[in-house]
Structure formats: C-alpha cells, structure tokens
C-alpha cells in the first residue's frame, strides 16, 4: 500500500490490451460481415464485386478500422484503478467515487480459442468504467493486498444486474442479463476466477 492509503491495481499491459481489442474486433467484424452479406447480399456484391483480392482487402481494412476503435475503447476502460479502504473510495484514473457508486460488474475475456485473460469490468453510477485483470493463464494476477482491497470495494458497492419494466424486482435479471454480475458473483469472480481456457494440443503427425 502506498503512503497515501491507496491500493493501486495495475492496469492491463499493452499486450493484454491488444488481446482484448483483438477478441472484440474479431467478433464485431465477423458479425458485421455476416449481417451485410445475409441482410443485403445485392449491396454487398455491388461493393465487393467478384474479385477475391478485393474481398480480402475489404475484410482486412474493416478489421483494421474496428480494431483501432476497439483499442481506443479498451484504453479508456483500462485507466489504472485504485482503492482506499479507510475512506471507502474507488478511483478510476483521476476520478474518485464512493464504493456505493459502483453499480455494475461484467466479466470480459479475449479470444477464447487461445489461452486468455480473465478480466473484470467495473462500472460506476456515472457511466465510467475500468477493466481489471483478475487472472491470466499463469494464475492469479492480483496480489493478496490488491485482491483484499478490491473485495472490500465490491462489498461496499451497489453492484446489481439491470432490470426491465417487465421484471421490476430484478428477479429474473440473471436470465435476462447473464453477463451482468451481482455482488456475490463478483466476489466469487475476484477470489476464485474461472480457469482460463487451455490451449488445444496438436495431434502428432502420423
């Protein structure tokens, strides 16, 4: 812990940010391409033509643009957070909020086909957010002090899944919003994060 009482939680490294951005960009590019091809096949054919080279170039260009946007968004979300247990304050970058202003939590991951990160995204009442690397394929990423401080922040938070007008009590929020965590599930994710995917073994050549 620093002399000022803040427990600083290291943000994702550049490599980890690249992995997160790549996973999101790949999914968005694939989804957008499928939507265009199946939703407006004539328009897609007019744009892309019959040239395989043009189609490949279009995919690469689209991925590059989407990746650039995703990397910027990931960079904004991964401002270094810190926790002040005694003051009951949580800091994202330079902005400080009380624990009770933490209202949302979501798990994030990179490309599940490769050994991936396990990342927790925390969201404030004002809409700010940060992403915290909880575990890597090598094990827990947080020190005991960092983990304990983060647990205290979550315990004092107002983290809960959203609800709809059809479910005003939030009874079925875990069904309607399966990726949004409540406080118990967030604590479990921090203290015992899901195991990272293991790489598939290649078959030995015959």
XYZ file of N, CA and C in Angstrom:
618
model
N 0.846 -1.192 0.000
C 0.000 0.000 0.000
C 0.879 1.239 0.000
N 0.497 2.259 -0.748
C 1.259 3.490 -0.785
C 1.041 4.277 0.503
N 1.901 5.281 0.752
C 1.806 6.077 1.965
C 0.500 6.848 2.052
N -0.126 7.133 0.906
C -1.372 7.896 0.919
C -2.599 7.030 1.166
N -2.407 5.737 1.371
C -3.519 4.850 1.692
C -4.183 4.192 0.506
N -3.818 4.577 -0.706
C -4.421 3.981 -1.895
C -3.735 2.669 -2.255
N -4.522 1.660 -2.493
C -4.004 0.389 -3.014
C -4.177 0.444 -4.524
N -3.080 0.537 -5.224
C -3.128 0.686 -6.678
C -3.188 -0.681 -7.356
N -4.087 -0.797 -8.292
C -4.252 -2.041 -9.039
C -3.704 -1.809 -10.441
N -2.707 -2.567 -10.855
C -2.079 -2.305 -12.156
C -3.054 -2.515 -13.305
N -3.039 -1.616 -14.286
C -3.904 -1.782 -15.452
C -3.357 -2.867 -16.359
N -4.144 -3.352 -17.303
C -3.638 -4.341 -18.262
C -2.429 -3.809 -19.019
N -1.510 -4.693 -19.326
C -0.342 -4.315 -20.108
C -0.752 -4.064 -21.557
N 0.177 -3.527 -22.336
C -0.112 -3.284 -23.755
C -0.487 -4.580 -24.460
N 0.222 -5.647 -24.149
C -0.075 -6.945 -24.778
C -1.477 -7.414 -24.399
N -1.854 -7.237 -23.128
C -3.174 -7.650 -22.690
C -4.261 -6.789 -23.336
N -3.990 -5.504 -23.509
C -4.949 -4.638 -24.190
C -5.126 -5.054 -25.645
N -4.014 -5.409 -26.280
C -4.086 -5.863 -27.670
C -4.922 -7.128 -27.783
N -4.757 -8.045 -26.825
C -5.517 -9.290 -26.847
C -7.002 -9.018 -26.681
N -7.351 -8.131 -25.736
C -8.753 -7.793 -25.532
C -9.348 -7.125 -26.770
N -8.614 -6.175 -27.339
C -9.112 -5.467 -28.521
C -9.252 -6.402 -29.710
N -8.309 -7.337 -29.860
C -8.370 -8.282 -30.975
C -9.600 -9.175 -30.873
N -9.879 -9.666 -29.662
C -11.045 -10.522 -29.476
C -12.340 -9.809 -29.811
N -12.489 -8.574 -29.317
C -13.710 -7.808 -29.579
C -13.819 -7.447 -31.056
N -12.704 -6.994 -31.653
C -12.722 -6.585 -33.060
C -13.044 -7.756 -33.977
N -12.511 -8.933 -33.671
C -12.793 -10.110 -34.497
C -14.281 -10.435 -34.493
N -14.872 -10.409 -33.295
C -16.293 -10.702 -33.197
C -17.157 -9.683 -33.915
N -16.828 -8.397 -33.757
C -17.615 -7.350 -34.409
C -17.474 -7.398 -35.925
N -16.248 -7.658 -36.409
C -16.034 -7.733 -37.857
C -16.797 -8.906 -38.461
N -16.746 -10.055 -37.789
C -17.465 -11.231 -38.273
C -18.966 -10.993 -38.263
N -19.455 -10.407 -37.170
C -20.891 -10.132 -37.063
C -21.334 -9.137 -38.129
N -20.560 -8.062 -38.307
C -20.916 -7.053 -39.299
C -20.869 -7.595 -40.711
N -19.858 -8.418 -41.014
C -19.757 -9.008 -42.344
C -20.906 -9.939 -42.645
N -21.252 -10.786 -41.680
C -22.379 -11.706 -41.882
C -23.694 -10.947 -42.049
N -23.855 -9.885 -41.246
C -25.088 -9.095 -41.340
C -25.217 -8.441 -42.710
N -24.100 -7.939 -43.246
C -24.135 -7.292 -44.556
C -24.405 -8.298 -45.669
N -23.723 -9.448 -45.601
C -23.856 -10.442 -46.666
C -25.249 -11.056 -46.687
N -25.771 -11.389 -45.494
C -27.080 -12.038 -45.446
C -28.231 -11.032 -45.467
N -27.996 -9.845 -44.917
C -29.065 -8.850 -44.864
C -29.217 -8.057 -46.144
N -28.110 -7.820 -46.832
C -28.166 -7.048 -48.082
C -27.173 -7.633 -49.075
N -27.452 -8.844 -49.578
C -26.499 -9.518 -50.472
C -26.215 -8.753 -51.755
N -27.245 -8.088 -52.324
C -27.033 -7.328 -53.563
C -26.105 -6.146 -53.321
N -26.299 -5.485 -52.179
C -25.446 -4.348 -51.843
C -24.017 -4.802 -51.610
N -23.860 -5.928 -50.896
C -22.522 -6.457 -50.632
C -21.830 -6.847 -51.928
N -22.573 -7.477 -52.845
C -21.989 -7.885 -54.124
C -21.579 -6.672 -54.946
N -22.384 -5.605 -54.884
C -22.055 -4.398 -55.624
C -20.807 -3.726 -55.096
N -20.640 -3.749 -53.787
C -19.466 -3.127 -53.177
C -18.206 -3.948 -53.404
N -18.330 -5.250 -53.192
C -17.145 -6.105 -53.183
C -16.819 -6.693 -54.545
N -17.837 -6.864 -55.398
C -17.591 -7.453 -56.708
C -17.244 -8.928 -56.605
N -16.642 -9.443 -57.679
C -16.304 -10.863 -57.730
C -14.829 -11.133 -57.446
N -14.047 -10.098 -57.258
C -12.611 -10.270 -57.054
C -12.318 -10.753 -55.638
N -11.615 -11.889 -55.541
C -11.240 -12.409 -54.229
C -10.298 -11.443 -53.519
N -9.409 -10.816 -54.282
C -8.456 -9.877 -53.684
C -9.180 -8.694 -53.051
N -10.181 -8.167 -53.761
C -10.939 -7.028 -53.239
C -11.676 -7.419 -51.968
N -12.238 -8.614 -51.958
C -12.969 -9.064 -50.771
C -12.037 -9.220 -49.574
N -10.865 -9.813 -49.815
C -9.900 -9.976 -48.727
C -9.437 -8.615 -48.224
N -9.170 -7.705 -49.156
C -8.735 -6.362 -48.780
C -9.809 -5.643 -47.974
N -11.069 -5.841 -48.353
C -12.172 -5.205 -47.631
C -12.266 -5.728 -46.206
N -12.088 -7.045 -46.046
C -12.145 -7.643 -44.709
C -11.000 -7.132 -43.844
N -9.792 -7.101 -44.411
C -8.626 -6.632 -43.660
C -8.793 -5.165 -43.264
N -9.283 -4.349 -44.195
C -9.488 -2.929 -43.908
C -10.540 -2.727 -42.830
N -11.640 -3.477 -42.941
C -12.704 -3.366 -41.943
C -12.197 -3.775 -40.569
N -11.420 -4.875 -40.525
C -10.890 -5.326 -39.245
C -9.952 -4.285 -38.652
N -9.105 -3.682 -39.488
C -8.152 -2.683 -39.000
C -8.876 -1.483 -38.395
N -9.939 -1.036 -39.065
C -10.696 0.105 -38.554
C -11.397 -0.236 -37.246
N -12.036 -1.409 -37.213
C -12.737 -1.826 -35.997
C -11.745 -2.037 -34.862
N -10.582 -2.634 -35.181
C -9.567 -2.868 -34.158
C -9.083 -1.550 -33.562
N -8.865 -0.545 -34.411
C -8.391 0.751 -33.921
C -9.387 1.361 -32.939
N -10.675 1.286 -33.290
C -11.707 1.822 -32.403
C -11.747 1.032 -31.096
N -11.688 -0.298 -31.201
C -11.733 -1.147 -30.007
C -10.540 -0.891 -29.098
N -9.361 -0.677 -29.689
C -8.168 -0.446 -28.871
C -8.290 0.865 -28.100
N -8.868 1.884 -28.748
C -9.081 3.155 -28.054
C -10.059 2.973 -26.897
N -11.143 2.229 -27.150
C -12.136 1.987 -26.099
C -11.525 1.195 -24.954
N -10.751 0.166 -25.282
C -10.085 -0.625 -24.244
C -9.141 0.258 -23.442
N -8.430 1.165 -24.129
C -7.526 2.067 -23.425
C -8.248 2.955 -22.432
N -9.433 3.443 -22.821
C -10.226 4.280 -21.921
C -10.706 3.472 -20.724
N -11.095 2.222 -20.982
C -11.627 1.382 -19.905
C -10.544 0.870 -18.959
N -9.298 0.944 -19.372
C -8.236 0.353 -18.557
C -7.383 1.417 -17.887
N -7.996 2.551 -17.542
C -7.286 3.529 -16.731
C -6.966 2.894 -15.383
N -5.780 3.172 -14.825
C -5.372 2.489 -13.594
C -6.307 2.781 -12.423
N -6.961 1.766 -11.872
C -7.831 1.964 -10.714
C -7.046 1.869 -9.409
N -7.664 2.350 -8.346
C -7.066 2.259 -7.013
C -8.192 2.238 -5.988
N -7.901 1.655 -4.824
C -8.900 1.512 -3.764
C -8.349 2.106 -2.472
N -9.157 2.926 -1.801
C -8.808 3.454 -0.479
C -9.813 2.865 0.502
N -9.395 1.829 1.215
C -10.320 1.090 2.074
C -10.832 1.958 3.213
N -9.954 2.713 3.873
C -10.367 3.513 5.027
C -11.360 4.607 4.634
N -11.141 5.236 3.503
C -12.039 6.303 3.052
C -13.233 5.764 2.280
N -13.229 4.471 1.987
C -14.304 3.833 1.235
C -14.475 4.492 -0.133
N -13.335 4.703 -0.808
C -13.336 5.377 -2.099
C -12.676 4.499 -3.150
N -13.179 4.623 -4.380
C -12.634 3.897 -5.525
C -12.234 4.932 -6.567
N -11.041 4.773 -7.132
C -10.535 5.754 -8.086
C -10.310 5.117 -9.451
N -10.785 5.794 -10.487
C -10.527 5.391 -11.868
C -9.801 6.549 -12.534
N -8.540 6.360 -12.856
C -7.755 7.473 -13.376
C -7.607 8.531 -12.301
N -8.194 9.706 -12.526
C -8.149 10.788 -11.543
C -9.483 11.006 -10.846
N -10.505 10.264 -11.256
C -11.840 10.443 -10.686
C -12.053 9.509 -9.503
N -12.522 10.071 -8.387
C -12.788 9.288 -7.187
C -14.290 9.220 -6.934
N -14.767 8.024 -6.590
C -16.181 7.835 -6.258
C -16.264 6.953 -5.016
N -17.322 7.086 -4.215
C -17.501 6.177 -3.085
C -17.803 4.766 -3.565
N -17.533 3.797 -2.704
C -17.813 2.403 -3.067
C -19.253 2.232 -3.547
N -20.177 2.966 -2.922
C -21.598 2.806 -3.249
C -21.934 3.264 -4.661
N -20.999 3.971 -5.314
C -21.234 4.403 -6.692
C -20.811 3.356 -7.714
N -20.270 2.241 -7.254
C -20.003 1.115 -8.149
C -21.310 0.349 -8.310
N -21.856 0.346 -9.512
C -23.191 -0.227 -9.711
C -23.241 -1.394 -10.687
N -22.144 -1.655 -11.396
C -22.167 -2.739 -12.376
C -20.857 -3.488 -12.442
N -20.934 -4.757 -12.802
C -19.737 -5.589 -12.963
C -19.998 -6.618 -14.050
N -19.021 -6.765 -14.947
C -19.141 -7.732 -16.035
C -17.810 -8.439 -16.242
N -17.837 -9.750 -16.519
C -16.601 -10.442 -16.897
C -16.275 -10.157 -18.349
N -15.000 -10.044 -18.646
C -14.546 -9.844 -20.013
C -13.434 -10.834 -20.287
N -13.230 -11.144 -21.555
C -12.135 -12.039 -21.930
C -11.706 -11.720 -23.339
N -10.573 -12.250 -23.725
C -10.082 -12.061 -25.079
C -10.556 -13.178 -25.985
N -9.688 -13.653 -26.847
C -10.012 -14.715 -27.800
C -10.028 -16.051 -27.070
N -11.216 -16.664 -26.949
C -11.338 -17.909 -26.199
C -10.660 -19.091 -26.878
N -10.208 -18.930 -28.114
C -9.519 -20.032 -28.790
C -8.068 -20.126 -28.343
N -7.619 -19.122 -27.618
C -6.240 -19.099 -27.145
C -6.241 -18.945 -25.631
N -5.129 -19.283 -24.968
C -5.059 -19.018 -23.535
C -5.395 -17.547 -23.280
N -6.439 -17.315 -22.509
C -6.994 -15.972 -22.441
C -6.861 -15.354 -21.066
N -7.161 -14.063 -21.013
C -7.207 -13.337 -19.760
C -8.586 -13.494 -19.144
N -8.649 -13.284 -17.831
C -9.934 -13.164 -17.165
C -9.969 -11.760 -16.587
N -10.876 -10.965 -17.116
C -10.904 -9.544 -16.800
C -12.267 -9.174 -16.229
N -12.246 -8.345 -15.189
C -13.479 -7.870 -14.572
C -13.652 -6.392 -14.895
N -14.783 -6.057 -15.452
C -15.084 -4.654 -15.740
C -16.034 -4.119 -14.680
N -15.623 -3.039 -14.009
C -16.454 -2.386 -13.003
C -16.991 -1.079 -13.574
N -18.256 -0.797 -13.302
C -18.942 0.363 -13.868
C -19.504 1.219 -12.740
N -19.342 2.535 -12.852
C -19.843 3.445 -11.831
C -21.230 3.966 -12.194
N -21.854 4.591 -11.228
C -23.188 5.147 -11.447
C -23.178 6.211 -12.548
N -22.055 6.905 -12.683
C -21.947 7.938 -13.698
C -21.583 7.424 -15.073
N -21.366 6.112 -15.205
C -21.056 5.530 -16.508
C -19.586 5.311 -16.772
N -18.709 5.742 -15.863
C -17.285 5.451 -16.026
C -17.037 3.975 -15.742
N -15.964 3.443 -16.300
C -15.663 2.033 -16.070
C -14.169 1.794 -16.141
N -13.761 0.668 -15.608
C -12.368 0.244 -15.699
C -12.341 -1.270 -15.808
N -11.302 -1.779 -16.432
C -11.142 -3.226 -16.584
C -9.933 -3.675 -15.779
N -10.117 -4.713 -14.991
C -9.077 -5.208 -14.093
C -8.750 -6.649 -14.456
N -7.488 -6.929 -14.698
C -7.053 -8.299 -14.978
C -7.027 -9.066 -13.659
N -7.914 -10.031 -13.537
C -8.020 -10.828 -12.316
C -7.109 -12.044 -12.379
N -7.023 -12.665 -13.548
C -6.203 -13.868 -13.686
C -5.701 -13.983 -15.114
N -4.591 -14.664 -15.266
C -4.022 -14.985 -16.571
C -3.879 -16.499 -16.640
N -3.498 -17.052 -17.776
C -3.284 -18.495 -17.843
C -2.252 -19.001 -16.836
N -1.431 -18.095 -16.296
C -0.410 -18.495 -15.325
C -0.922 -18.475 -13.890
N -2.124 -17.936 -13.668
C -2.665 -17.900 -12.315
C -3.225 -16.535 -11.962
N -3.384 -16.278 -10.655
C -3.954 -15.030 -10.176
C -3.049 -13.861 -10.536
N -3.649 -12.759 -10.982
C -2.870 -11.596 -11.401
C -2.748 -10.550 -10.299
N -3.621 -10.600 -9.296
C -3.608 -9.621 -8.218
C -2.833 -10.139 -7.017
N -2.185 -9.235 -6.300
C -1.536 -9.603 -5.048
C -2.618 -9.776 -3.984
N -2.314 -10.449 -2.866
C -3.309 -10.582 -1.798
C -3.836 -9.229 -1.318
N -2.967 -8.223 -1.229
C -3.391 -6.895 -0.785
C -4.351 -6.267 -1.786
N -4.028 -6.374 -3.064
C -4.894 -5.812 -4.101
C -6.237 -6.527 -4.138
N -6.205 -7.847 -4.026
C -7.438 -8.624 -4.042
C -8.322 -8.271 -2.852
N -7.716 -8.140 -1.660
C -8.478 -7.811 -0.455
C -9.116 -6.428 -0.565
N -8.376 -5.466 -1.110
C -8.920 -4.113 -1.272
C -10.070 -4.109 -2.270
N -9.919 -4.851 -3.351
C -10.974 -4.923 -4.358
C -12.222 -5.592 -3.794
N -12.027 -6.612 -2.985
C -13.153 -7.289 -2.339
C -13.913 -6.317 -1.435
N -13.182 -5.493 -0.671
C -13.833 -4.512 0.195
C -14.649 -3.514 -0.617
N -14.100 -3.096 -1.758
C -14.827 -2.155 -2.614
C -16.123 -2.770 -3.121
N -16.066 -4.025 -3.520
C -17.263 -4.697 -4.042
C -18.287 -4.905 -2.932
N -17.828 -5.271 -1.739
C -18.758 -5.474 -0.622
C -19.504 -4.191 -0.260
N -18.854 -3.057 -0.428
C -19.495 -1.789 -0.110
C -20.197 -1.150 -1.289
N -20.278 -1.876 -2.393
C -20.836 -1.316 -3.623
C -22.341 -1.528 -3.720
N -22.900 -1.012 -4.813
C -24.310 -1.237 -5.136
C -24.414 -2.030 -6.432
N -23.450 -2.913 -6.659
C -23.419 -3.702 -7.893
C -24.642 -4.617 -7.977
N -25.332 -4.548 -9.089
C -26.510 -5.391 -9.313
C -26.809 -5.403 -10.805
N -27.349 -6.508 -11.321
C -27.735 -6.547 -12.739
C -28.857 -5.554 -13.011
N -28.970 -5.058 -14.227
C -30.100 -4.177 -14.559
C -31.410 -4.961 -14.567
N -32.497 -4.249 -14.620
C -33.804 -4.904 -14.689
C -34.665 -4.187 -15.720
N -35.715 -4.852 -16.142
C -36.606 -4.299 -17.160
C -37.956 -3.948 -16.541
N -38.778 -3.255 -17.308
C -40.116 -2.899 -16.830
C -40.980 -4.137 -16.628
N -40.660 -5.216 -17.354
C -41.402 -6.463 -17.189
C -40.939 -7.243 -15.966
N -39.798 -6.845 -15.419
C -39.249 -7.524 -14.241
C -38.727 -6.459 -13.277
N -39.628 -5.644 -12.710
C -39.202 -4.503 -11.891
C -38.448 -4.888 -10.625
N -38.637 -6.097 -10.138
C -37.932 -6.519 -8.927
C -36.562 -7.112 -9.223
N -36.274 -7.356 -10.505
C -34.980 -7.932 -10.865
C -34.860 -9.414 -10.563
N -35.989 -10.068 -10.369
C -35.964 -11.486 -10.009
C -35.333 -12.340 -11.098
N -35.556 -11.957 -12.360
C -35.040 -12.750 -13.476
C -33.888 -12.049 -14.198
N -33.235 -11.138 -13.502
C -32.122 -10.413 -14.123
C -30.996 -11.343 -14.533
N -30.782 -12.406 -13.743
C -29.696 -13.337 -14.072
C -29.982 -14.091 -15.368
N -31.269 -14.142 -15.756
C -31.647 -14.780 -17.021
C -31.613 -13.761 -18.156
N -32.164 -12.572 -17.887
C -32.220 -11.540 -18.921
C -30.859 -10.910 -19.204
N -30.012 -10.849 -18.179
C -28.690 -10.225 -18.323
C -27.631 -11.153 -17.722
N -27.368 -12.288 -18.372
C -26.475 -13.299 -17.785
C -25.035 -12.826 -17.601
N -24.599 -11.813 -18.354
C -23.222 -11.339 -18.239
C -23.061 -10.246 -17.190
N -24.152 -9.811 -16.584
C -24.079 -8.801 -15.525
C -24.086 -9.502 -14.172
N -23.093 -9.186 -13.355
C -22.924 -9.860 -12.079
C -23.600 -9.091 -10.950
N -23.937 -9.824 -9.875
C -24.340 -9.179 -8.635
C -23.144 -9.216 -7.681
N -23.320 -8.756 -6.460
C -22.186 -8.686 -5.532
C -21.609 -10.067 -5.222
N -22.417 -11.079 -4.855
C -21.831 -12.397 -4.569
C -21.063 -12.987 -5.752
N -21.607 -12.853 -6.959
C -20.921 -13.412 -8.135
C -19.657 -12.619 -8.462
N -19.673 -11.322 -8.205
C -18.468 -10.518 -8.432
C -17.374 -10.919 -7.455
N -17.741 -11.121 -6.196
C -16.759 -11.559 -5.199
C -16.173 -12.913 -5.575
N -17.026 -13.817 -6.032
C -16.544 -15.137 -6.438
C -15.606 -15.028 -7.633
N -15.894 -14.113 -8.537
C -15.057 -13.939 -9.727
C -13.680 -13.412 -9.344
N -13.629 -12.548 -8.332
C -12.348 -11.995 -7.885
C -11.545 -13.027 -7.112
N -12.200 -13.714 -6.197
C -11.487 -14.620 -5.292
C -11.200 -15.971 -5.932
N -12.077 -16.423 -6.802
C -11.868 -17.705 -7.487
C -12.284 -17.551 -8.940
N -11.496 -16.832 -9.734
C -11.883 -16.602 -11.129
C -11.950 -17.895 -11.908
N -12.794 -17.963 -12.926
C -12.881 -19.169 -13.758
C -11.526 -19.487 -14.365
N -11.209 -20.758 -14.535
C -9.921 -21.106 -15.148
C -9.848 -20.624 -16.578
N -8.696 -20.117 -16.965
C -8.508 -19.658 -18.340
C -8.533 -20.854 -19.278
N -9.013 -20.681 -20.509
C -9.038 -21.788 -21.467
C -7.643 -22.349 -21.689
N -7.549 -23.654 -21.788
C -6.255 -24.292 -22.041
C -6.066 -24.487 -23.534
N -4.839 -24.335 -24.017
C -4.615 -24.490 -25.463
C -4.863 -25.920 -25.904
N -5.423 -26.057 -27.097
C -5.667 -27.391 -27.636
C -4.353 -28.025 -28.074
N -4.207 -29.280 -27.767
C -2.996 -29.986 -28.175
C -3.091 -30.396 -29.638
N -2.028 -30.171 -30.325
C -1.998 -30.577 -31.729
C -1.763 -32.080 -31.828
N -2.452 -32.661 -32.776
C -2.271 -34.090 -32.987
C -0.894 -34.355 -33.576
N -0.290 -35.390 -33.064
C 1.037 -35.742 -33.569
C 0.939 -36.197 -35.015
N 1.906 -35.792 -35.807
C 1.908 -36.180 -37.220
C 2.071 -37.681 -37.348
N 1.327 -38.245 -38.278
C 1.387 -39.701 -38.457
C 2.711 -40.096 -39.074
